[in-house]
Coordinates of C-alpha atoms in Angstrom, one line a residue:
M14 CA 169.5 75.5 55.7
T15 CA 166.6 77.6 54.6
S16 CA 166.0 78.2 51.0
P17 CA 165.3 81.7 49.6
P18 CA 161.8 82.5 48.8
T19 CA 160.7 81.9 45.4
Q20 CA 159.2 84.7 43.2
R21 CA 155.7 83.5 43.9
E22 CA 156.2 83.6 47.6
R23 CA 157.8 87.1 47.4
L24 CA 154.8 87.9 45.3
R25 CA 152.1 86.8 48.0
A26 CA 154.1 88.3 50.8
L27 CA 154.2 91.6 49.1
L28 CA 150.2 91.4 48.3
D29 CA 149.6 90.3 52.0
A30 CA 151.0 93.6 53.0
H31 CA 149.8 95.7 49.9
P32 CA 146.7 94.4 48.3
I33 CA 147.2 97.0 45.5
V34 CA 150.8 97.2 43.7
R35 CA 152.4 98.7 40.8
A36 CA 154.3 96.6 38.4
Y37 CA 157.6 98.2 39.3
E38 CA 157.0 97.6 43.1
L39 CA 156.7 93.7 42.2
R40 CA 159.9 94.1 40.2
R41 CA 161.7 95.7 42.8
A42 CA 160.7 93.0 45.3
G43 CA 162.3 90.4 43.1
V44 CA 159.1 89.4 41.0
S45 CA 160.0 89.0 37.2
A46 CA 157.5 90.1 34.5
P47 CA 156.9 86.5 33.6
T48 CA 156.0 85.6 37.0
I49 CA 153.4 88.4 37.1
S50 CA 152.0 87.2 34.0
R51 CA 151.7 83.5 35.3
A52 CA 150.0 84.8 38.5
V53 CA 147.5 86.7 36.3
H54 CA 146.8 83.7 34.3
D55 CA 146.5 81.6 37.3
G56 CA 144.0 83.9 38.9
E57 CA 146.2 84.7 41.8
L58 CA 146.7 88.5 40.7
T59 CA 144.3 90.7 39.0
R60 CA 145.4 93.3 36.3
I61 CA 143.5 96.5 37.1
S62 CA 145.1 98.7 34.4
R63 CA 148.4 98.9 32.7
G64 CA 151.0 98.5 35.5
L65 CA 148.5 98.2 38.2
Y66 CA 147.4 95.1 40.0
R67 CA 145.5 93.9 43.1
R68 CA 145.2 90.4 45.0
A69 CA 142.4 88.4 43.2
D70 CA 140.7 87.2 46.4
G71 CA 140.3 90.6 47.9
E72 CA 136.8 92.2 47.7
V73 CA 136.6 95.3 45.5
E74 CA 135.0 97.8 47.9
T75 CA 134.5 101.5 47.1
E76 CA 137.3 102.6 49.3
Q77 CA 139.5 100.3 47.5
Q78 CA 139.0 102.0 44.4
L79 CA 140.2 105.1 46.0
A80 CA 143.4 103.5 46.7
E81 CA 143.5 102.4 43.2
A82 CA 143.1 105.8 42.0
T83 CA 145.7 107.0 44.2
K84 CA 148.2 104.8 42.6
L85 CA 147.3 105.7 39.1
V86 CA 147.1 109.7 39.9
P87 CA 150.1 109.9 42.5
K88 CA 149.8 113.7 42.6
G89 CA 146.0 113.6 42.9
V90 CA 143.7 114.1 45.9
I91 CA 140.3 112.5 46.5
A92 CA 137.9 115.2 46.0
M93 CA 134.3 116.7 45.5
S94 CA 131.5 114.0 45.5
S95 CA 134.0 111.0 46.2
A96 CA 135.4 112.9 49.3
L97 CA 131.8 113.7 50.4
A98 CA 130.9 109.9 50.1
F99 CA 134.2 108.9 52.0
H100 CA 133.2 111.1 54.8
G101 CA 129.8 109.8 54.8
L102 CA 128.2 113.0 53.9
T103 CA 125.8 112.0 51.2
D104 CA 124.1 108.8 50.0
Q105 CA 124.8 109.4 46.3
M106 CA 127.7 107.2 45.2
P107 CA 129.7 108.7 42.4
R108 CA 129.9 106.6 39.3
E109 CA 133.5 107.9 38.9
I110 CA 136.3 108.6 41.3
W111 CA 136.7 112.5 41.5
V112 CA 140.4 113.4 41.9
A113 CA 141.8 116.9 42.0
I114 CA 145.1 117.7 40.5
S115 CA 146.9 120.9 40.2
V116 CA 146.6 122.8 37.0
K117 CA 150.4 122.2 36.2
D118 CA 150.2 118.3 36.7
W119 CA 149.5 115.8 33.9
A120 CA 146.1 114.1 34.1
P121 CA 146.1 110.3 33.2
S122 CA 143.0 108.6 31.7
P123 CA 142.9 104.9 32.9
P124 CA 140.0 102.6 31.7
Y125 CA 139.7 101.5 35.4
P126 CA 138.6 102.5 37.9
P127 CA 136.7 105.2 36.1
I128 CA 138.4 108.5 37.3
R129 CA 137.1 112.1 36.9
I130 CA 139.8 114.5 37.0
I131 CA 139.3 118.1 38.0
E132 CA 141.9 120.7 38.1
F133 CA 142.4 123.0 41.1
S134 CA 144.8 126.1 41.4
E135 CA 147.9 125.4 43.2
K136 CA 146.3 127.3 46.1
Y137 CA 143.5 125.2 46.4
M138 CA 145.5 122.0 46.1
Q139 CA 147.4 122.7 49.3
Q140 CA 144.4 123.1 51.8
G141 CA 142.9 120.5 54.0
I142 CA 144.4 117.2 52.8
E143 CA 144.3 114.3 55.1
Y144 CA 145.8 110.7 54.6
H145 CA 143.7 107.5 55.2
R146 CA 145.2 104.1 55.1
I147 CA 143.2 102.0 52.7
S148 CA 144.4 98.6 51.3
G149 CA 148.0 99.4 52.2
V150 CA 148.0 102.8 50.5
N151 CA 148.2 106.3 52.0
V152 CA 145.1 107.8 50.3
P153 CA 145.1 111.6 50.4
V154 CA 141.5 112.8 50.7
F155 CA 140.4 116.5 51.1
S156 CA 139.1 117.0 54.6
V157 CA 135.3 117.6 55.6
P158 CA 135.7 121.6 55.9
K159 CA 137.7 121.7 52.6
T160 CA 135.4 119.6 50.7
L161 CA 132.3 121.6 51.7
A162 CA 134.1 124.7 50.4
D163 CA 134.9 123.1 47.1
V164 CA 131.6 121.6 46.4
F165 CA 130.0 125.2 47.2
R166 CA 132.5 127.1 45.2
S167 CA 132.1 124.7 42.2
K168 CA 129.4 124.3 39.8
L169 CA 130.2 120.7 39.2
V170 CA 128.2 119.6 42.2
D171 CA 124.5 120.4 42.3
R172 CA 123.7 123.1 45.0
S173 CA 121.1 120.7 46.8
V174 CA 123.8 118.0 47.4
A175 CA 126.3 120.7 48.8
I176 CA 123.5 121.8 51.3
E177 CA 122.5 118.4 52.3
S178 CA 126.3 117.6 52.9
L179 CA 126.7 120.8 54.9
R180 CA 123.6 119.9 57.0
A181 CA 125.0 116.2 57.3
A182 CA 128.4 117.6 58.6
L183 CA 126.8 119.7 61.3
E184 CA 124.6 117.1 62.3
Q185 CA 127.0 114.2 62.5
R186 CA 129.6 116.7 64.1
K187 CA 132.2 115.8 61.5
A188 CA 133.4 119.6 61.6
T189 CA 132.6 122.6 63.8
P190 CA 130.8 125.5 62.2
A191 CA 134.1 127.7 62.7
A192 CA 136.2 125.3 60.9
I193 CA 133.7 125.1 58.0
A194 CA 133.4 128.9 57.8
E195 CA 137.3 129.2 58.0
A196 CA 137.6 126.8 55.0
A197 CA 135.0 128.5 52.9
M198 CA 136.9 131.7 53.3
A199 CA 140.2 130.2 52.4
G200 CA 138.5 128.3 49.7
G201 CA 136.6 131.2 47.9
A202 CA 133.2 129.8 48.8
W203 CA 132.1 131.8 51.8
K204 CA 129.8 134.1 49.7
K205 CA 127.8 131.1 48.5
M206 CA 127.8 129.2 51.9
R207 CA 127.4 131.9 54.3
A208 CA 123.5 132.1 54.4
Y209 CA 123.1 128.4 54.3
L210 CA 125.6 128.0 57.4
E211 CA 124.1 130.6 59.3
A212 CA 120.4 129.3 58.7
L213 CA 121.6 125.7 59.8
T214 CA 123.4 127.0 63.1
S215 CA 120.7 129.6 63.9
N216 CA 119.3 127.3 66.5
G217 CA 122.3 126.6 68.3

């Protein structure tokens, strides 16, 4: 007769499937708070911030931090400089993870990973969301056209970065000029972007 799995075995099984977990997810899987504490003490589990843990032997990559941010800000979307970096449109790696939330949502301030919260109107929060599976988490990231519209509309990202990202998107064929223009019009950025997009596409 097979004995039921121990709490530590349940913990390991959950971490195999989801390298980043919330405390309530562990408890729901039958892992008690004392077992969680012992796993942290033994170096099997790493506490990222209050109520958020990751498997200790996993490499902390930039993309994994996006998954951690999603766990901490479940109503947020990876945006602006972080979305540009995720899509490979800039070589500048932001020191903080940019997360957009609706103006009506509450913004947490976790000590780690460093998160920069920006507020979007409800209209802009509903456009161009993609989901990417990272470390077992469905991470919402604004699409290439949507992100380009955001960085051109906002004063938070340097215009030179926005222009180079637009150039990279076109050269790498990450989005068509038509899709970029459509997103810029919907995202209130067309007046600021139009001249640059037309110049970059004037030679075909």
